[in-house]
């Protein structure tokens, strides 16, 4: 895979940037911020760090989680400027790095046991986590199996007496509740939100599972991510959100204008409309115009968690006069930034919530900011769907 590839931005984004619009109480951003006044080192990708003088930070390890970072809008804007990493606009390695981080742990796949319902593999459970389930014999059954790719010679399934989705949902829910009461850190961040357990999108739902427990059972999860953009003259700008510091996951990191997991019993389009209202105050008269434009996928194995996520991508062109306003307390603020600036932030830093970087990169492809002339173009494009899109 070629990493010394060319990233081509339209000329208008290479040297000049229009003012960035701050909202939701965020003070105006200065474009000239001294590196000496930064409260901490910026996390740059290797190439950007070498050319900018900042400490080199390559792909994050499983022990160096991006959610431990703290940064300001000023830091994000400073990192987006071309003068802080001259010449790196021709380098795709920062984008490859973000995709690599979302697809960690492939060497640990064989530590997981198939989770099988009605002879269909719906998930994968780490052999350590299986030990916590064994005592719940009326719910979980450890079954000898040489099929389903069971490396350990067994798989996990549910008791035959749990014959309906409702019975399975209730029984597994009680197990999750019991485990968390005994050892809260075993499944942190309980959301009281149910995700469907299915072997493929739109397929039969075998039962529903607490959202926080989904990666511990290796269940395939789906979400919607929406790029809210504005066209001003011949320039295109993206609305960028900064997550609230009280969010249980990735607090304070950059995010899309609208994004959310896909819970049980709601369609993608309905979820887009709902999340638009909750996260950005976008009325239904506008949000229904959001266009489905594809999907990205990844497989991330970290400890006992096996994330198999598919994110449905949407684009929504917004009026220049529209200013988002968060309604659910999950967003600290918003900024309207040139697409070239957003591309630089994704490429050079770890300020974005990891899976959001994939959706931004997909946007860059679809809107012509990464071109076929770029070496590594097809490798990068293909890697956006590293997981099974099913």
Coordinates of N, CA and C in Angstrom, one line a residue, residues 134-331:
X134 N -20.8 -18.2 31.7 CA -21.0 -19.6 32.0 C -22.0 -19.9 33.1
X135 N -22.0 -19.1 34.2 CA -22.8 -19.3 35.3 C -24.3 -19.1 35.1
X136 N -24.6 -18.4 34.0 CA -26.0 -18.1 33.7 C -26.5 -19.2 32.8
X137 N -26.6 -20.4 33.4 CA -26.9 -21.6 32.6 C -28.3 -21.6 32.0
X138 N -29.2 -20.9 32.5 CA -30.6 -20.8 32.0 C -30.7 -19.8 30.8
X139 N -29.6 -19.1 30.6 CA -29.6 -18.2 29.5 C -28.6 -18.5 28.4
X140 N -27.4 -18.7 28.8 CA -26.3 -19.0 27.8 C -25.9 -20.5 27.9
X141 N -25.7 -21.1 26.7 CA -25.3 -22.5 26.6 C -24.0 -22.5 25.9
X142 N -23.0 -23.2 26.5 CA -21.7 -23.5 25.8 C -21.8 -24.8 25.1
X143 N -21.7 -24.7 23.8 CA -22.0 -25.8 22.9 C -20.8 -26.3 22.1
X144 N -20.5 -27.6 22.2 CA -19.4 -28.1 21.4 C -19.7 -27.9 19.9
X145 N -18.7 -27.4 19.2 CA -19.0 -27.1 17.8 C -17.6 -27.0 17.0
X146 N -17.6 -27.7 15.9 CA -16.4 -27.6 15.1 C -16.7 -26.7 13.8
X147 N -18.0 -26.3 13.8 CA -18.4 -25.5 12.7 C -18.4 -24.0 13.2
X148 N -18.9 -23.1 12.4 CA -19.0 -21.7 12.7 C -17.6 -21.1 13.0
X149 N -16.6 -21.7 12.5 CA -15.2 -21.2 12.7 C -14.8 -21.2 14.2
X150 N -15.3 -22.2 15.0 CA -15.1 -22.2 16.4 C -13.7 -22.8 16.7
X151 N -12.7 -21.9 16.8 CA -11.3 -22.3 17.0 C -11.1 -23.1 18.3
X152 N -11.9 -22.7 19.4 CA -11.8 -23.3 20.7 C -12.6 -24.6 20.8
X153 N -13.3 -25.0 19.7 CA -14.1 -26.2 19.7 C -15.5 -26.0 20.3
X154 N -15.9 -24.8 20.6 CA -17.2 -24.6 21.1 C -17.7 -23.2 20.6
X155 N -19.0 -23.0 20.8 CA -19.6 -21.7 20.5 C -20.5 -21.4 21.6
X156 N -21.0 -20.2 21.7 CA -22.0 -19.7 22.7 C -23.3 -19.6 22.0
X157 N -24.4 -20.0 22.6 CA -25.7 -19.8 22.1 C -26.7 -19.6 23.2
X158 N -27.9 -19.4 23.0 CA -28.9 -19.2 24.0 C -29.7 -20.4 24.3
X159 N -30.2 -20.5 25.5 CA -31.0 -21.7 25.9 C -32.2 -21.9 25.0
X160 N -32.5 -23.2 24.7 CA -33.6 -23.5 23.8 C -35.0 -22.9 24.3
X161 N -35.1 -22.8 25.6 CA -36.4 -22.3 26.2 C -36.7 -20.9 25.9
X162 N -35.6 -20.1 25.4 CA -35.8 -18.7 25.1 C -36.1 -18.7 23.6
X163 N -37.4 -18.9 23.2 CA -37.7 -19.2 21.9 C -38.2 -17.9 21.1
X164 N -38.5 -16.8 21.8 CA -38.9 -15.6 21.1 C -38.0 -14.5 21.3
X165 N -37.9 -13.5 20.4 CA -37.1 -12.3 20.5 C -37.3 -11.6 21.9
X166 N -38.6 -11.6 22.3 CA -38.9 -10.9 23.5 C -38.3 -11.6 24.7
X167 N -38.4 -12.9 24.7 CA -37.8 -13.7 25.8 C -36.3 -13.6 25.9
X168 N -35.7 -13.6 24.7 CA -34.2 -13.5 24.7 C -33.8 -12.1 25.1
X169 N -34.5 -11.1 24.7 CA -34.2 -9.7 25.1 C -34.2 -9.6 26.6
X170 N -35.3 -10.0 27.2 CA -35.5 -9.9 28.6 C -34.4 -10.7 29.4
X171 N -34.1 -11.9 29.0 CA -33.2 -12.8 29.7 C -31.8 -12.2 29.6
X172 N -31.3 -11.9 28.4 CA -30.0 -11.4 28.2 C -29.9 -10.0 28.9
X173 N -30.9 -9.2 28.9 CA -30.9 -8.0 29.6 C -30.7 -8.1 31.1
X174 N -31.3 -9.1 31.7 CA -31.1 -9.4 33.1 C -29.7 -9.8 33.4
X175 N -29.1 -10.6 32.5 CA -27.7 -11.0 32.7 C -26.8 -9.7 32.6
X176 N -27.0 -8.9 31.7 CA -26.2 -7.6 31.6 C -26.3 -6.8 32.8
X177 N -27.6 -6.7 33.3 CA -27.8 -5.9 34.5 C -27.1 -6.5 35.7
X178 N -27.1 -7.8 35.8 CA -26.4 -8.5 36.9 C -24.9 -8.3 36.9
X179 N -24.3 -8.4 35.7 CA -22.9 -8.3 35.5 C -22.4 -6.9 35.8
X180 N -23.2 -5.9 35.4 CA -22.8 -4.5 35.7 C -22.9 -4.2 37.1
X181 N -24.0 -4.7 37.8 CA -24.1 -4.4 39.2 C -22.9 -5.0 40.0
X182 N -22.4 -6.2 39.6 CA -21.3 -6.8 40.3 C -20.0 -6.2 39.9
X183 N -19.8 -5.8 38.7 CA -18.6 -5.3 38.2 C -18.8 -4.2 37.1
X184 N -19.0 -3.0 37.5 CA -19.4 -1.9 36.6 C -18.5 -1.8 35.4
X185 N -17.2 -1.9 35.7 CA -16.2 -1.7 34.6 C -16.3 -2.8 33.5
X186 N -17.0 -3.9 33.8 CA -17.0 -5.0 32.9 C -17.7 -4.6 31.6
X187 N -18.8 -3.8 31.7 CA -19.5 -3.2 30.5 C -19.8 -1.8 30.9
X188 N -18.8 -0.9 30.6 CA -19.0 0.5 31.0 C -20.0 1.3 30.1
X189 N -20.5 2.3 30.6 CA -21.3 3.2 29.8 C -22.7 2.7 29.4
X190 N -23.4 2.1 30.3 CA -24.7 1.6 30.0 C -25.6 2.7 29.5
X191 N -26.3 2.5 28.3 CA -27.1 3.5 27.7 C -28.6 3.4 27.8
X192 N -29.0 2.2 28.2 CA -30.5 1.9 28.2 C -31.1 2.1 26.9
X193 N -30.4 1.7 25.9 CA -30.8 1.8 24.5 C -30.6 0.4 23.8
X194 N -31.6 -0.1 23.1 CA -31.5 -1.4 22.6 C -31.1 -1.4 21.1
X195 N -30.1 -2.3 20.7 CA -29.7 -2.5 19.3 C -30.2 -3.9 18.9
X196 N -30.6 -4.0 17.6 CA -31.1 -5.2 17.1 C -29.9 -6.2 16.9
X197 N -30.2 -7.5 17.2 CA -29.2 -8.5 17.0 C -29.6 -9.3 15.7
X198 N -28.8 -9.1 14.7 CA -29.2 -9.7 13.4 C -27.9 -10.1 12.7
X199 N -28.0 -11.0 11.7 CA -26.8 -11.5 11.0 C -26.5 -10.6 9.8
X200 N -27.5 -9.8 9.4 CA -27.3 -8.8 8.3 C -28.3 -7.7 8.3
X201 N -28.0 -6.6 7.7 CA -28.9 -5.5 7.8 C -30.2 -5.8 7.1
X202 N -31.3 -5.5 7.8 CA -32.6 -5.8 7.3 C -33.1 -7.2 7.4
X203 N -32.2 -8.1 8.0 CA -32.5 -9.5 8.2 C -33.3 -9.7 9.5
X204 N -33.6 -10.9 9.8 CA -34.4 -11.3 11.0 C -33.7 -10.8 12.2
X205 N -34.5 -10.2 13.1 CA -34.0 -9.7 14.4 C -34.2 -10.8 15.4
X206 N -33.1 -11.4 16.0 CA -33.2 -12.5 16.9 C -33.6 -12.1 18.3
X207 N -33.1 -10.9 18.7 CA -33.4 -10.3 20.0 C -32.8 -8.9 20.0
X208 N -32.9 -8.1 21.0 CA -32.3 -6.8 21.1 C -31.4 -6.8 22.3
X209 N -30.3 -6.0 22.2 CA -29.3 -6.0 23.2 C -28.9 -4.6 23.6
X210 N -28.6 -4.4 24.9 CA -28.1 -3.1 25.4 C -27.0 -2.6 24.5
X211 N -27.1 -1.4 24.1 CA -26.1 -0.8 23.2 C -24.6 -0.9 23.7
X212 N -24.4 -0.7 25.0 CA -23.1 -0.7 25.6 C -22.5 -2.1 25.5
X213 N -23.4 -3.1 25.5 CA -22.9 -4.5 25.5 C -22.6 -5.1 24.1
X214 N -23.0 -4.3 23.1 CA -22.9 -4.8 21.7 C -21.5 -5.3 21.3
X215 N -20.5 -4.4 21.6 CA -19.1 -4.9 21.2 C -18.6 -6.1 22.0
X216 N -19.1 -6.3 23.2 CA -18.7 -7.4 24.0 C -19.3 -8.7 23.5
X217 N -20.3 -8.6 22.7 CA -20.9 -9.8 22.0 C -20.6 -9.8 20.5
X218 N -19.8 -8.9 20.1 CA -19.4 -8.8 18.7 C -20.5 -8.7 17.7
X219 N -21.6 -8.1 18.1 CA -22.8 -7.9 17.3 C -22.5 -6.9 16.2
X220 N -23.0 -7.1 15.0 CA -22.9 -6.1 14.0 C -23.8 -4.9 14.4
X221 N -23.2 -3.7 14.3 CA -24.0 -2.5 14.7 C -24.0 -1.5 13.5
X222 N -25.0 -0.7 13.4 CA -25.2 0.2 12.3 C -25.5 1.6 12.9
X223 N -25.1 2.6 12.1 CA -25.3 4.0 12.5 C -25.5 4.9 11.3
X224 N -25.9 6.1 11.6 CA -26.0 7.1 10.5 C -25.1 8.3 10.8
X225 N -24.4 8.7 9.8 CA -23.5 9.9 10.0 C -23.8 10.9 8.8
X226 N -24.1 12.1 9.2 CA -24.5 13.1 8.2 C -23.5 14.2 8.1
X227 N -23.1 14.5 6.8 CA -22.2 15.6 6.6 C -23.2 16.8 6.2
X228 N -23.2 17.8 7.1 CA -23.9 19.0 6.8 C -23.0 20.1 6.2
X229 N -23.3 20.4 5.0 CA -22.3 21.3 4.3 C -23.1 22.5 3.7
X230 N -22.3 23.6 3.4 CA -22.8 24.8 2.9 C -22.0 25.2 1.7
X231 N -22.6 25.7 0.6 CA -21.9 26.2 -0.5 C -22.0 27.7 -0.5
X232 N -20.8 28.3 -0.5 CA -20.7 29.8 -0.5 C -19.9 30.2 -1.7
X233 N -20.6 30.7 -2.7 CA -19.9 31.0 -4.0 C -19.4 29.7 -4.5
X234 N -18.0 29.6 -4.8 CA -17.5 28.4 -5.4 C -16.8 27.6 -4.3
X235 N -17.0 27.9 -3.0 CA -16.4 27.2 -1.9 C -17.4 26.3 -1.2
X236 N -16.9 25.2 -0.6 CA -17.8 24.3 0.1 C -17.2 24.2 1.5
X237 N -18.1 24.3 2.5 CA -17.8 24.3 3.9 C -18.6 23.3 4.7
X238 N -18.0 22.7 5.7 CA -18.6 21.7 6.5 C -18.9 22.2 7.9
X239 N -20.0 21.9 8.4 CA -20.3 22.1 9.8 C -19.6 21.0 10.7
X240 N -18.9 21.5 11.7 CA -18.1 20.5 12.5 C -18.7 20.7 13.9
X241 N -19.0 19.6 14.6 CA -19.4 19.6 16.0 C -18.3 19.2 16.9
X242 N -18.3 19.8 18.1 CA -17.4 19.3 19.2 C -18.2 18.7 20.3
X243 N -17.9 17.4 20.6 CA -18.7 16.7 21.5 C -18.6 17.2 22.9
X244 N -19.7 17.1 23.7 CA -19.7 17.6 25.1 C -18.7 16.8 25.9
X245 N -18.1 17.5 26.9 CA -17.2 16.9 27.8 C -17.8 15.9 28.7
X246 N -19.1 15.8 28.8 CA -19.8 14.9 29.7 C -20.2 13.6 28.9
X247 N -19.9 13.6 27.6 CA -20.2 12.3 26.9 C -19.5 11.2 27.4
X248 N -20.1 10.0 27.5 CA -19.4 8.8 28.1 C -18.3 8.3 27.1
X249 N -18.4 8.6 25.9 CA -17.4 8.1 24.9 C -16.9 9.3 24.1
X250 N -15.6 9.4 24.0 CA -14.9 10.4 23.2 C -15.3 11.8 23.5
X251 N -15.4 12.2 24.8 CA -15.8 13.5 25.2 C -14.8 14.6 24.6
X252 N -15.4 15.7 24.2 CA -14.6 16.8 23.7 C -14.0 16.7 22.3
X253 N -14.3 15.6 21.6 CA -13.7 15.4 20.3 C -14.6 15.9 19.2
X254 N -14.0 16.1 18.0 CA -14.7 16.6 16.9 C -15.6 15.5 16.3
X255 N -16.7 15.9 15.7 CA -17.7 15.0 15.3 C -18.5 15.6 14.1
X256 N -19.3 14.8 13.5 CA -20.2 15.4 12.4 C -21.3 16.3 13.0
X257 N -21.9 17.0 12.1 CA -23.0 17.8 12.5 C -24.1 17.0 13.1
X258 N -24.3 15.8 12.5 CA -25.3 14.9 13.0 C -24.8 13.4 12.9
X259 N -24.9 12.7 13.9 CA -24.6 11.2 13.8 C -25.2 10.5 15.0
X260 N -25.5 9.2 14.8 CA -26.0 8.4 15.9 C -26.1 7.0 15.5
X261 N -26.2 6.1 16.5 CA -26.4 4.7 16.3 C -27.8 4.4 15.8
X262 N -28.0 3.3 15.2 CA -29.3 2.9 14.7 C -29.9 1.9 15.6
X263 N -30.8 2.4 16.5 CA -31.5 1.5 17.5 C -32.5 0.6 16.8
X264 N -33.1 -0.3 17.6 CA -34.1 -1.2 17.1 C -35.4 -0.5 16.8
X265 N -36.0 -0.8 15.7 CA -37.4 -0.3 15.4 C -37.4 1.0 14.7
X266 N -36.3 1.5 14.1 CA -36.4 2.8 13.5 C -35.6 2.7 12.2
X267 N -36.0 3.3 11.1 CA -35.3 3.3 9.8 C -34.2 4.3 9.8
X268 N -33.3 4.1 8.9 CA -32.2 5.1 8.7 C -32.7 6.5 8.5
X269 N -33.7 6.7 7.6 CA -34.2 8.0 7.3 C -34.9 8.6 8.5
X270 N -35.6 7.8 9.2 CA -36.3 8.3 10.4 C -35.3 8.7 11.5
X271 N -34.2 8.0 11.6 CA -33.1 8.3 12.5 C -32.4 9.6 12.2
X272 N -32.2 9.8 10.9 CA -31.6 11.0 10.5 C -32.4 12.2 10.9
X273 N -33.7 12.1 10.6 CA -34.6 13.3 11.0 C -34.6 13.5 12.5
X274 N -34.6 12.4 13.3 CA -34.6 12.5 14.7 C -33.4 13.1 15.2
X275 N -32.2 12.6 14.8 CA -30.9 13.1 15.2 C -30.7 14.5 14.8
X276 N -31.2 14.9 13.6 CA -31.0 16.3 13.1 C -31.7 17.2 14.1
X277 N -32.9 16.9 14.6 CA -33.6 17.8 15.5 C -32.9 17.8 16.9
X278 N -32.5 16.6 17.4 CA -31.9 16.5 18.7 C -30.5 17.2 18.8
X279 N -29.7 16.9 17.8 CA -28.3 17.3 17.9 C -28.0 18.7 17.3
X280 N -28.8 19.1 16.3 CA -28.4 20.4 15.6 C -29.6 21.3 15.5
X281 N -30.8 20.9 15.9 CA -32.0 21.8 15.8 C -32.4 22.0 14.3
X282 N -32.1 21.0 13.5 CA -32.5 21.1 12.1 C -34.0 20.7 11.9
X283 N -34.8 21.5 11.4 CA -36.2 21.2 11.3 C -36.5 20.1 10.3
X284 N -37.5 19.4 10.4 CA -37.8 18.3 9.5 C -38.0 18.8 8.1
X285 N -38.4 20.0 7.9 CA -38.6 20.5 6.5 C -37.3 20.5 5.8
X286 N -36.2 20.6 6.5 CA -34.8 20.6 5.9 C -34.2 19.2 6.0
X287 N -34.3 18.5 7.1 CA -33.6 17.3 7.3 C -34.1 16.2 6.4
X288 N -35.4 16.2 5.9 CA -35.9 15.2 5.0 C -35.2 15.3 3.6
X289 N -34.4 16.3 3.4 CA -33.7 16.5 2.1 C -32.3 15.8 2.2
X290 N -32.0 15.3 3.3 CA -30.7 14.6 3.5 C -30.6 13.4 2.5
X291 N -29.5 13.3 1.8 CA -29.4 12.3 0.7 C -28.5 11.1 1.2
X292 N -29.0 9.9 1.1 CA -28.1 8.7 1.4 C -27.1 8.6 0.3
X293 N -25.8 8.5 0.7 CA -24.7 8.5 -0.3 C -23.8 7.3 -0.2
X294 N -24.1 6.3 0.6 CA -23.3 5.1 0.7 C -23.1 4.7 2.1
X295 N -22.0 4.0 2.3 CA -21.7 3.5 3.7 C -20.2 3.2 3.8
X296 N -19.7 3.3 5.0 CA -18.3 2.9 5.3 C -18.4 1.8 6.4
X297 N -17.3 1.0 6.6 CA -17.4 -0.1 7.5 C -16.0 -0.4 8.1
X298 N -15.9 -1.0 9.3 CA -14.6 -1.3 9.9 C -14.8 -2.4 10.9
X299 N -13.7 -3.0 11.2 CA -13.7 -4.1 12.3 C -12.6 -3.7 13.3
X300 N -13.0 -3.4 14.5 CA -12.1 -2.9 15.5 C -12.1 -3.8 16.7
X301 N -11.0 -4.5 17.0 CA -10.8 -5.4 18.1 C -9.9 -4.8 19.1
X302 N -10.5 -4.6 20.3 CA -9.7 -3.9 21.4 C -10.0 -4.6 22.7
X303 N -9.1 -5.4 23.2 CA -9.4 -6.1 24.4 C -10.5 -7.1 24.2
X304 N -11.6 -7.1 25.0 CA -12.7 -8.0 24.9 C -13.8 -7.5 23.9
X305 N -13.5 -6.3 23.3 CA -14.5 -5.7 22.4 C -14.2 -6.0 21.0
X306 N -15.3 -6.4 20.3 CA -15.2 -6.7 18.8 C -16.2 -5.9 18.1
X307 N -15.8 -4.8 17.6 CA -16.7 -3.9 16.9 C -16.8 -4.2 15.4
X308 N -18.0 -4.5 14.9 CA -18.2 -4.7 13.5 C -19.3 -3.7 13.1
X309 N -18.8 -2.5 12.7 CA -19.8 -1.4 12.5 C -19.9 -1.1 11.0
X310 N -21.1 -0.7 10.6 CA -21.4 -0.1 9.3 C -22.1 1.2 9.5
X311 N -21.5 2.2 8.9 CA -22.1 3.6 9.0 C -22.7 4.0 7.7
X312 N -24.0 4.3 7.7 CA -24.6 4.8 6.5 C -24.4 6.3 6.5
X313 N -23.9 6.8 5.3 CA -23.5 8.2 5.1 C -24.6 9.0 4.4
X314 N -24.8 10.2 4.9 CA -25.7 11.1 4.3 C -25.1 12.5 4.1
X315 N -25.5 13.1 3.1 CA -25.1 14.5 2.8 C -26.4 15.4 2.9
X316 N -26.2 16.6 3.5 CA -27.3 17.5 3.6 C -26.8 18.9 3.3
X317 N -27.2 19.5 2.2 CA -26.8 20.9 1.8 C -27.7 21.8 2.6
X318 N -27.1 22.7 3.4 CA -27.8 23.6 4.3 C -27.8 25.0 3.7
X319 N -28.8 25.8 4.1 CA -28.7 27.2 3.7 C -27.6 27.9 4.4
X320 N -27.0 28.9 3.7 CA -25.9 29.7 4.3 C -26.4 30.4 5.6
X321 N -27.7 30.7 5.7 CA -28.2 31.4 6.9 C -28.4 30.5 8.1
X322 N -28.4 29.1 7.8 CA -28.7 28.2 8.9 C -27.6 28.1 9.9
X323 N -27.9 28.2 11.2 CA -26.9 28.0 12.3 C -27.5 26.9 13.2
X324 N -26.7 25.9 13.4 CA -27.2 24.7 14.2 C -27.2 25.1 15.7
X325 N -28.1 24.5 16.4 CA -28.3 24.7 17.8 C -28.6 23.3 18.5
X326 N -27.7 22.9 19.4 CA -27.9 21.6 20.0 C -29.1 21.6 20.9
X327 N -29.8 20.5 21.0 CA -31.0 20.4 21.8 C -30.9 19.4 22.9
X328 N -29.9 18.4 22.8 CA -29.9 17.4 23.8 C -28.7 17.4 24.8
X329 N -27.9 18.5 24.7 CA -26.8 18.7 25.6 C -25.6 17.8 25.3
X330 N -25.5 17.2 24.1 CA -24.4 16.3 23.8 C -23.4 17.0 23.0
X331 N -23.6 18.2 22.6 CA -22.6 19.0 21.8 C -22.2 20.3 22.5

